[in-house]
Short mmCIF file of C-alpha atoms and ligand atoms in Angstrom, two decimals:
data_model
loop_
_atom_site.label_atom_id
_atom_site.label_comp_id
_atom_site.label_asym_id
_atom_site.label_seq_id
_atom_site.Cartn_x
_atom_site.Cartn_y
_atom_site.Cartn_z
CA MET C 136 -61.30 57.18 56.28
CA LYS C 137 -61.36 55.28 59.56
CA ALA C 138 -62.89 57.15 62.49
CA ALA C 139 -60.57 57.83 65.43
CA ALA C 140 -60.58 55.21 68.18
CA GLY C 141 -61.22 57.98 70.75
CA LEU C 142 -64.46 58.92 68.99
CA GLN C 143 -65.55 55.27 68.82
CA SER C 144 -64.91 54.84 72.50
CA LYS C 145 -66.82 58.04 73.39
CA LEU C 146 -69.76 56.83 71.27
CA HIS C 147 -69.67 53.38 72.92
CA TYR C 148 -69.29 51.85 69.47
CA ASP C 149 -68.82 48.32 70.86
CA GLU C 150 -72.13 48.59 72.66
CA THR C 151 -74.00 49.41 69.43
CA PHE C 152 -73.29 45.85 68.18
CA ASN C 153 -75.56 44.48 70.90
CA CYS C 154 -78.49 45.94 68.99
CA VAL C 155 -79.78 43.21 66.69
CA GLN C 156 -82.30 45.57 65.06
CA CYS C 157 -85.24 43.44 66.23
CA GLY C 158 -87.51 46.45 66.82
CA TYR C 159 -88.92 45.27 70.17
CA CYS C 160 -88.14 48.74 71.50
CA LEU C 161 -90.22 50.57 68.89
CA PRO C 162 -93.67 50.27 70.53
CA VAL C 163 -92.40 51.65 73.86
CA CYS C 164 -90.66 54.69 72.37
CA PRO C 165 -92.79 57.84 72.73
CA THR C 166 -90.91 59.77 70.03
CA TYR C 167 -91.33 56.92 67.54
CA GLU C 168 -95.04 57.02 68.28
CA THR C 169 -95.44 60.76 67.76
CA MET C 170 -92.74 61.46 65.14
CA LYS C 171 -93.34 58.28 63.16
CA SER C 172 -89.88 57.88 61.66
CA GLU C 173 -87.08 55.37 62.10
CA VAL C 174 -84.49 58.03 62.98
CA HIS C 175 -86.61 58.97 65.99
CA SER C 176 -86.69 55.38 67.26
CA PRO C 177 -84.09 53.76 69.55
CA ARG C 178 -83.04 51.36 66.78
CA GLY C 179 -82.63 54.21 64.30
CA ARG C 180 -80.64 56.33 66.74
CA ILE C 181 -78.30 53.46 67.61
CA ASN C 182 -77.74 52.85 63.92
CA LEU C 183 -76.88 56.50 63.32
CA VAL C 184 -74.43 56.49 66.25
CA LYS C 185 -72.77 53.42 64.76
CA MET C 186 -72.55 55.14 61.37
CA LEU C 187 -70.95 58.21 62.92
CA ALA C 188 -68.43 56.02 64.71
CA GLU C 189 -67.62 54.44 61.33
CA ASP C 190 -67.27 57.87 59.74
CA LYS C 191 -70.18 57.20 57.38
CA ILE C 192 -72.18 60.27 58.44
CA LYS C 193 -71.37 63.65 59.96
CA ALA C 194 -72.06 64.61 63.58
CA GLU C 195 -74.69 67.07 62.36
CA ASP C 196 -76.72 64.20 60.81
CA LEU C 197 -77.08 62.75 64.28
CA ARG C 198 -77.95 65.98 66.09
CA GLU C 199 -81.72 66.21 65.56
CA PRO C 200 -82.49 62.52 66.27
CA ILE C 201 -80.44 62.68 69.48
CA GLU C 202 -81.81 66.05 70.62
CA LYS C 203 -85.37 64.77 70.11
CA CYS C 204 -84.75 61.71 72.29
CA LEU C 205 -86.37 62.08 75.71
CA GLY C 206 -83.78 59.93 77.42
CA CYS C 207 -86.65 58.10 79.13
CA ARG C 208 -84.84 54.77 78.60
CA ALA C 209 -88.02 52.79 78.12
CA CYS C 210 -86.18 51.18 75.18
CA GLU C 211 -83.56 49.85 77.58
CA THR C 212 -86.19 48.12 79.68
CA ALA C 213 -87.86 46.61 76.61
CA CYS C 214 -84.67 45.45 74.88
CA PRO C 215 -84.21 41.65 74.86
CA THR C 216 -80.45 41.92 74.31
CA SER C 217 -79.92 44.47 77.10
CA VAL C 218 -78.49 47.22 74.92
CA GLN C 219 -77.16 49.97 77.21
CA TYR C 220 -78.98 52.74 75.38
CA GLY C 221 -78.38 55.30 78.16
CA LYS C 222 -74.61 54.95 77.70
CA ILE C 223 -74.87 55.31 73.92
CA LEU C 224 -77.12 58.35 74.28
CA GLU C 225 -74.89 60.09 76.79
CA GLY C 226 -71.79 59.40 74.67
CA ALA C 227 -73.53 60.79 71.58
CA LYS C 228 -74.56 63.91 73.48
CA GLU C 229 -71.01 64.52 74.62
CA VAL C 230 -69.65 64.12 71.07
CA LEU C 231 -72.32 66.47 69.69
CA GLU C 232 -71.69 69.01 72.43
CA ASN C 233 -67.95 69.02 71.61
CA ALA C 234 -68.60 69.25 67.86
CA GLU C 235 -70.94 72.24 68.12
CA GLN C 236 -69.69 75.66 67.06
CA LYS C 237 -71.19 78.05 69.57
CA SER C 238 -71.48 81.82 69.49
CA ILE C 239 -70.03 83.85 72.35
CA THR C 240 -73.56 84.70 73.58
CA GLN C 241 -74.52 81.03 73.59
CA LYS C 242 -71.34 80.12 75.48
CA LEU C 243 -71.94 82.86 78.04
CA SER C 244 -75.58 81.96 78.62
CA GLU C 245 -74.76 78.25 78.94
CA SER C 246 -71.98 79.02 81.38
CA LEU C 247 -74.39 81.14 83.43
CA ILE C 248 -77.00 78.38 83.54
CA PHE C 249 -74.82 75.27 83.91
CA ASP C 250 -71.75 76.60 85.76
CA GLN C 251 -73.26 79.37 87.88
CA MET C 252 -76.94 78.75 88.54
CA PHE C 253 -77.54 75.02 88.97
CA PRO C 254 -74.53 74.27 91.17
CA SER C 255 -75.20 77.23 93.45
CA LYS C 256 -77.48 77.11 96.49
CA ARG C 257 -77.43 80.90 96.58
CA TRP C 258 -78.71 81.14 92.99
CA MET C 259 -81.36 78.51 93.57
CA ASN C 260 -82.53 80.21 96.77
CA THR C 261 -82.68 83.51 94.88
CA ILE C 262 -84.88 81.87 92.23
CA GLY C 263 -87.09 80.61 95.07
CA TYR C 264 -87.23 84.10 96.69
CA LEU C 265 -88.04 85.84 93.42
CA SER C 266 -90.76 83.33 92.57
CA TRP C 267 -92.23 83.86 96.08
CA LEU C 268 -92.13 87.63 95.60
CA TYR C 269 -93.75 87.28 92.17
CA GLN C 270 -96.60 85.24 93.71
CA LYS C 271 -97.12 87.24 96.91
CA SER C 272 -96.76 90.78 95.53
CA GLY C 273 -99.73 90.34 93.21
CA MET C 274 -97.45 90.48 90.15
CA GLN C 275 -98.44 86.94 89.14
CA LYS C 276 -102.16 87.75 89.21
CA MET C 277 -101.60 90.95 87.26
CA ALA C 278 -99.39 89.24 84.66
CA GLN C 279 -101.98 86.51 84.18
CA ARG C 280 -104.87 89.00 83.97
CA THR C 281 -103.15 91.12 81.36
CA GLY C 282 -101.98 88.03 79.41
CA ILE C 283 -98.38 89.32 79.41
CA THR C 284 -97.10 85.83 80.35
CA GLN C 285 -97.82 84.57 76.83
CA PHE C 286 -94.93 86.71 75.60
CA ALA C 287 -92.38 85.03 77.90
CA PRO C 288 -89.61 83.25 75.95
CA LEU C 289 -89.50 79.44 75.60
CA HIS C 290 -93.19 79.15 76.60
CA LEU C 291 -92.15 79.85 80.20
CA GLY C 292 -95.45 81.66 80.74
CA LYS C 293 -97.18 78.28 80.53
CA PHE C 294 -94.96 76.83 83.26
CA GLU C 295 -95.28 79.91 85.48
CA SER C 296 -99.01 79.25 85.84
CA VAL C 297 -98.49 75.77 87.30
CA LEU C 298 -95.89 76.66 89.95
CA PRO C 299 -96.73 75.55 93.50
CA ASP C 300 -97.02 78.10 96.36
CA LEU C 301 -93.53 79.03 97.50
CA PRO C 302 -92.29 79.57 101.09
CA SER C 303 -91.14 82.97 102.36
CA PRO C 304 -87.39 83.76 102.53
CA ALA C 305 -87.58 83.51 106.35
CA GLU C 306 -89.01 79.97 106.25
CA ARG C 307 -86.36 78.95 103.73
CA LYS C 308 -83.53 80.41 105.81
CA ASN C 309 -84.54 78.76 109.05
CA ARG C 310 -84.45 75.12 108.00
CA ALA C 311 -82.36 73.01 110.37
CA ARG C 312 -79.58 70.69 109.15
CA LEU C 313 -80.38 67.77 111.43
CA PHE C 314 -83.76 66.25 112.21
CA LYS C 315 -84.17 63.62 114.90
CA ALA C 316 -86.21 60.49 114.30
CA ILE C 317 -89.57 60.47 116.04
CA GLY C 318 -89.62 57.51 118.44
CA SER C 319 -86.76 55.08 118.18
CA ARG C 320 -84.22 55.72 115.41
CA LYS C 321 -84.05 52.88 112.89
CA VAL C 322 -81.68 54.49 110.36
CA THR C 323 -79.83 57.73 109.63
CA VAL C 324 -80.28 59.11 106.14
CA GLY C 325 -78.63 61.94 104.21
CA PHE C 326 -81.15 63.92 102.20
CA ILE C 327 -80.38 65.21 98.71
CA THR C 328 -82.48 68.35 98.60
CA GLY C 329 -81.93 68.88 94.87
CA CYS C 330 -81.49 72.21 93.10
CA VAL C 331 -84.81 72.83 91.33
CA MET C 332 -86.58 70.68 93.89
CA ASP C 333 -85.39 72.89 96.77
CA ALA C 334 -86.00 76.14 94.86
CA ILE C 335 -89.52 75.40 93.64
CA PHE C 336 -90.79 72.35 95.57
CA TYR C 337 -89.52 73.39 99.00
CA GLU C 338 -92.77 72.27 100.62
CA THR C 339 -92.34 68.75 99.18
CA ASN C 340 -88.83 68.67 100.63
CA ARG C 341 -90.22 69.72 104.01
CA ASN C 342 -92.84 66.96 103.77
CA THR C 343 -90.14 64.45 102.82
CA ILE C 344 -88.25 65.21 106.05
CA ASP C 345 -91.50 65.01 108.00
CA LEU C 346 -92.34 61.54 106.63
CA LEU C 347 -88.82 60.20 107.12
CA THR C 348 -88.59 61.30 110.74
CA LYS C 349 -92.08 59.97 111.51
CA ALA C 350 -91.10 56.65 109.94
CA GLY C 351 -88.07 56.38 112.25
CA ALA C 352 -85.21 57.95 110.29
CA ALA C 353 -82.85 60.66 111.53
CA VAL C 354 -82.31 63.06 108.60
CA LEU C 355 -79.11 64.98 107.83
CA ILE C 356 -78.79 67.67 105.17
CA PRO C 357 -75.08 67.99 104.24
CA VAL C 358 -74.33 71.68 103.66
CA ASN C 359 -71.95 71.33 100.75
CA GLN C 360 -74.16 69.18 98.56
CA THR C 361 -75.01 70.50 95.13
CA CYS C 362 -77.02 69.78 91.97
CA CYS C 363 -76.84 66.07 91.02
CA GLY C 364 -75.57 66.89 87.52
CA ALA C 365 -78.44 65.24 85.60
CA LEU C 366 -79.09 68.28 83.43
CA HIS C 367 -75.37 68.63 82.67
CA ALA C 368 -75.01 64.96 81.74
CA HIS C 369 -78.13 65.09 79.56
CA ALA C 370 -76.74 68.13 77.77
CA GLY C 371 -73.50 66.26 77.00
CA LYS C 372 -71.50 68.24 79.57
CA ILE C 373 -69.96 65.17 81.17
CA ALA C 374 -66.93 66.98 82.62
CA ASP C 375 -69.27 69.39 84.46
CA ALA C 376 -71.47 66.52 85.63
CA LYS C 377 -68.38 64.85 87.09
CA LEU C 378 -67.36 68.00 88.98
CA LEU C 379 -70.79 68.17 90.63
CA ALA C 380 -70.75 64.46 91.40
CA LYS C 381 -67.38 64.85 93.14
CA ARG C 382 -68.77 67.66 95.30
CA ASN C 383 -71.70 65.50 96.33
CA ILE C 384 -69.56 62.45 97.03
CA GLU C 385 -67.26 64.52 99.26
CA ALA C 386 -70.18 66.21 101.05
CA PHE C 387 -71.86 62.89 101.90
CA GLU C 388 -68.61 61.08 102.75
CA LYS C 389 -68.25 63.45 105.70
CA GLU C 390 -71.53 62.20 107.20
CA LYS C 391 -72.34 58.83 108.70
CA THR C 392 -75.46 57.70 106.89
CA ASP C 393 -77.15 54.42 106.01
CA TYR C 394 -78.88 55.80 102.92
CA ILE C 395 -78.75 58.82 100.64
CA VAL C 396 -82.38 59.69 99.98
CA ASN C 397 -83.94 61.67 97.16
CA ASN C 398 -87.51 62.47 96.17
CA ALA C 399 -86.99 63.23 92.46
CA GLY C 400 -86.92 60.28 90.05
CA GLY C 401 -84.58 61.96 87.55
CA CYS C 402 -82.02 63.04 90.17
CA GLY C 403 -82.17 59.62 91.82
CA ALA C 404 -81.25 57.92 88.54
CA THR C 405 -78.21 60.16 88.07
CA LEU C 406 -77.04 59.65 91.66
CA LEU C 407 -77.44 55.92 91.25
CA GLU C 408 -75.16 56.04 88.21
CA TYR C 409 -72.25 57.96 89.78
CA GLY C 410 -70.39 54.64 89.99
CA GLU C 411 -70.83 54.18 86.23
CA LEU C 412 -69.86 57.82 85.57
CA PHE C 413 -66.45 57.23 87.16
CA LYS C 414 -65.88 53.73 85.82
CA GLY C 415 -62.15 53.24 85.19
CA ASP C 416 -61.19 56.34 87.22
CA ILE C 417 -58.72 55.00 89.77
CA GLU C 418 -59.13 57.94 92.10
CA TRP C 419 -62.94 58.21 92.16
CA GLU C 420 -64.59 54.95 91.06
CA ARG C 421 -64.65 53.37 94.52
CA SER C 422 -66.11 56.30 96.39
CA ALA C 423 -68.57 57.00 93.56
CA GLN C 424 -69.80 53.41 93.68
CA ALA C 425 -70.04 53.51 97.49
CA PHE C 426 -72.15 56.65 97.16
CA SER C 427 -74.42 55.07 94.53
CA ASN C 428 -74.87 51.95 96.63
CA LYS C 429 -76.52 54.07 99.32
CA VAL C 430 -78.89 55.95 97.01
CA ARG C 431 -82.60 55.27 97.59
CA ASP C 432 -85.85 56.84 96.50
CA ILE C 433 -87.96 58.08 99.44
CA SER C 434 -90.62 55.45 98.65
CA GLN C 435 -88.05 52.66 99.10
CA VAL C 436 -86.97 53.92 102.51
CA LEU C 437 -90.53 54.48 103.72
CA SER C 438 -91.53 51.01 102.56
CA GLU C 439 -88.54 49.41 104.22
CA LEU C 440 -89.06 51.23 107.52
CA ASP C 441 -92.79 50.50 107.43
CA GLY C 442 -93.23 53.08 110.18
CA LEU C 443 -96.22 55.08 108.97
CA SER C 444 -99.96 54.76 109.13
CA PHE C 445 -102.47 57.05 107.44
CA THR C 446 -105.29 58.62 109.39
CA LYS C 447 -107.25 60.77 106.94
CA GLU C 448 -109.20 59.94 103.81
CA VAL C 449 -108.06 61.74 100.68
CA ASN C 450 -110.98 63.16 98.79
CA GLY C 451 -110.92 61.57 95.34
CA THR C 452 -109.87 58.64 93.18
CA ILE C 453 -106.17 58.18 92.47
CA THR C 454 -104.00 57.20 89.50
CA PHE C 455 -100.19 57.04 89.39
CA GLN C 456 -97.84 58.44 86.75
CA PRO C 457 -94.39 57.04 87.55
CA SER C 458 -91.23 58.81 86.45
CA CYS C 459 -89.36 57.06 83.61
CA HIS C 460 -86.03 57.32 85.36
CA MET C 461 -87.47 55.81 88.49
CA ILE C 462 -88.87 52.84 86.57
CA ASN C 463 -86.29 52.33 83.84
CA VAL C 464 -83.10 53.26 85.66
CA GLN C 465 -83.73 52.96 89.39
CA LYS C 466 -86.11 50.01 88.82
CA VAL C 467 -88.33 51.31 91.63
CA LYS C 468 -91.79 50.02 90.71
CA ASN C 469 -93.74 48.57 93.59
CA GLU C 470 -92.88 50.80 96.54
CA PRO C 471 -94.77 53.95 95.45
CA LEU C 472 -97.81 51.83 94.59
CA SER C 473 -97.77 49.95 97.85
CA LEU C 474 -97.63 53.27 99.77
CA LEU C 475 -100.43 54.70 97.65
CA LYS C 476 -102.59 51.70 98.29
CA GLN C 477 -102.30 52.26 102.05
CA VAL C 478 -103.85 55.71 101.64
CA LYS C 479 -107.58 55.86 102.30
CA SER C 480 -109.26 57.29 99.20
CA LYS C 481 -112.21 56.75 96.92
CA GLY C 482 -110.13 54.15 95.09
CA TYR C 483 -107.02 53.56 92.94
CA ARG C 484 -107.25 53.10 89.17
CA GLU C 485 -104.34 52.05 86.99
CA MET C 486 -103.68 54.09 83.88
CA ASN C 487 -103.06 52.42 80.51
CA ASP C 488 -99.40 52.63 79.55
CA LYS C 489 -98.64 54.40 82.84
CA GLU C 490 -94.93 53.81 82.35
CA ARG C 491 -94.77 55.80 79.11
CA CYS C 492 -92.88 59.12 79.44
CA CYS C 493 -95.10 62.20 79.88
CA GLY C 494 -92.75 64.34 77.76
CA SER C 495 -91.23 66.34 80.60
CA ALA C 496 -87.75 64.75 80.53
CA GLY C 497 -85.57 67.32 82.33
CA ILE C 498 -85.79 70.48 80.23
CA TYR C 499 -87.08 68.68 77.10
CA ASN C 500 -90.47 70.36 77.53
CA ILE C 501 -88.78 73.76 77.46
CA VAL C 502 -86.34 73.21 74.58
CA ASN C 503 -88.61 70.94 72.49
CA TYR C 504 -91.93 72.40 73.59
CA GLU C 505 -94.12 71.37 70.63
CA ASP C 506 -92.82 67.76 70.55
CA SER C 507 -93.22 67.51 74.29
CA MET C 508 -96.82 68.71 74.16
CA GLU C 509 -97.66 66.08 71.54
CA ILE C 510 -96.30 63.39 73.85
CA LEU C 511 -98.19 64.93 76.76
CA ASP C 512 -101.48 65.00 74.83
CA SER C 513 -101.10 61.30 74.11
CA LYS C 514 -100.47 60.66 77.83
CA MET C 515 -103.50 62.74 78.82
CA LYS C 516 -105.80 60.48 76.76
CA ASN C 517 -104.82 57.65 79.09
CA VAL C 518 -105.19 59.88 82.14
CA LYS C 519 -108.73 60.87 81.09
CA GLU C 520 -109.72 57.24 80.57
CA THR C 521 -109.01 56.50 84.22
CA ASN C 522 -111.65 59.06 85.20
CA THR C 523 -109.72 59.81 88.39
CA SER C 524 -109.40 63.11 90.22
CA ILE C 525 -105.82 62.87 91.56
CA ILE C 526 -102.72 62.17 89.44
CA VAL C 527 -99.81 61.21 91.69
CA THR C 528 -96.22 61.55 90.43
CA ALA C 529 -92.80 61.16 92.04
CA ASN C 530 -90.68 63.65 90.14
CA PRO C 531 -90.87 67.48 89.96
CA GLY C 532 -90.69 67.58 86.14
CA CYS C 533 -93.52 65.06 85.74
CA LEU C 534 -95.56 66.95 88.32
CA LEU C 535 -95.34 70.27 86.42
CA GLN C 536 -95.99 68.45 83.14
CA MET C 537 -99.11 66.78 84.54
CA LYS C 538 -100.33 70.16 85.81
CA LEU C 539 -99.81 71.51 82.32
CA GLY C 540 -101.68 68.52 80.87
CA ILE C 541 -104.61 69.17 83.20
CA GLN C 542 -104.65 72.77 82.04
CA ARG C 543 -104.46 71.83 78.34
CA GLU C 544 -107.42 69.50 78.77
CA GLY C 545 -109.42 72.09 80.76
CA LEU C 546 -109.68 69.69 83.71
CA GLU C 547 -108.62 72.15 86.45
CA LYS C 548 -111.93 71.89 88.27
CA SER C 549 -112.03 68.09 88.47
CA VAL C 550 -108.42 66.84 88.43
CA ARG C 551 -105.24 67.77 90.32
CA ALA C 552 -101.64 66.55 90.20
CA VAL C 553 -99.65 65.99 93.37
CA HIS C 554 -96.25 64.60 94.42
CA LEU C 555 -96.48 61.25 96.21
CA VAL C 556 -94.82 62.72 99.31
CA ASP C 557 -97.36 65.55 99.55
CA LEU C 558 -100.24 63.14 99.17
CA LEU C 559 -98.91 60.94 101.98
CA VAL C 560 -98.78 63.98 104.28
CA GLU C 561 -102.28 65.01 103.19
CA ALA C 562 -103.39 61.46 104.04
CA GLY C 563 -102.47 62.16 107.67
CA ALA C 564 -99.22 60.18 107.94
CA VAL C 565 -98.35 59.44 111.57
CA SER C 566 -95.77 57.21 113.25
CA LYS C 567 -97.07 53.68 113.76
S1 LIG X 736 -85.00 46.14 71.25
FE1 LIG X 736 -82.81 46.34 71.62
S2 LIG X 736 -81.88 45.00 70.10
FE2 LIG X 736 -83.98 45.30 69.45
S3 LIG X 736 -83.86 47.06 68.05
FE3 LIG X 736 -84.32 47.90 70.05
S4 LIG X 736 -82.33 48.39 70.94
FE4 LIG X 736 -81.95 47.03 69.19
S1 LIG X 737 -84.84 56.93 75.55
FE1 LIG X 737 -87.10 57.04 75.29
S2 LIG X 737 -87.39 58.51 73.62
FE2 LIG X 737 -85.23 57.93 73.57
S3 LIG X 737 -85.13 56.23 72.14
FE3 LIG X 737 -85.41 55.30 74.15
S4 LIG X 737 -87.62 55.05 74.39
FE4 LIG X 737 -87.29 56.48 72.68
#
């Protein structure tokens, strides 16, 4: 029986023919390394997608290989024939999502997480408030002392222990919406605060604004912005991802900005692909592409403005763990390194295979905990070889994962993980 044309188009069947099965992508694929089977390699996954599109296998045969893919897109960077693996992966996720028979409880909990929590500032702020209360009331210390956290579902107890210090509700409430450039204004940027980023890494967001203004940018925070939709798209919920994208496009269209800046590699990649998300949509493609054209990682804007100098020495030697989406999708490689190298420290040391995914990958480390930890352990071998005391990352997920890696290796006394933005502030960033 011939598969329906609609299914083939959703699976990007035509694109699968660009894979010539050469295997150049195999050595860069973290899941192929740890799971050691063809179906967990890019080549194997593409082949399975093609077989589903040709009605040779069932959707369920594809589910595990696709769910175990990190979506790091290192295969895309390595591929000599430029296979658009990200497109194939996203299409497969959407097809699997639609084919899944879900219980009412599953539907309700997914709707709560994806439709209510992530798109809502109020929900995200509440998560931030509750986490602050948990830390400040002494509950966190008590929970850790009694070991109760080990009973938390989905290994969340492990993540709880690596949360940063959170700001009080008053500090959160009082943030302005407009920040003037210090000195003469070179550009005006709109800042994507992010959902998880603003709930948990509020301090990093504050530091981002601080660096931008010192470098000569006026910073606007559009009120109606929402979650970028990365988690929805990665879960195959493309219609939901599009709804969020439309809200962001409309929110930023109202402001006059030169750039739309983010400080989270994964979010940045999704924002950069809004144009692709609406390809062929007469009503939205143009504005989505215009939005994407303005998207920049904070390191790109700071490098371009070249308005900062660093006055304090950071105590320790530094290595850098880039985010996969920043490298493989945004193609931002040199800017974070060039900023890091301006920081006074005891030295910078490059990590072997630094571009290999750390296993965080959105919520992969929550839903595929054991697989993620195996990938992390492999990454930590390279981290240890650098013998450095500071691991710098540029994505909240990687940052938490690195903190977890430090804990797993028992390196808490000698090594710390920090977001690039926070390290630049610690290094005494001032206007030039
Ligand atoms: S490198 Fe590209 S063409 Fe070669 S097997 Fe991997 S995806 Fe296919
Ligand atoms: S996206 Fe990453 S994990 Fe998935 S197939 Fe490509 S390299 Fe492997």
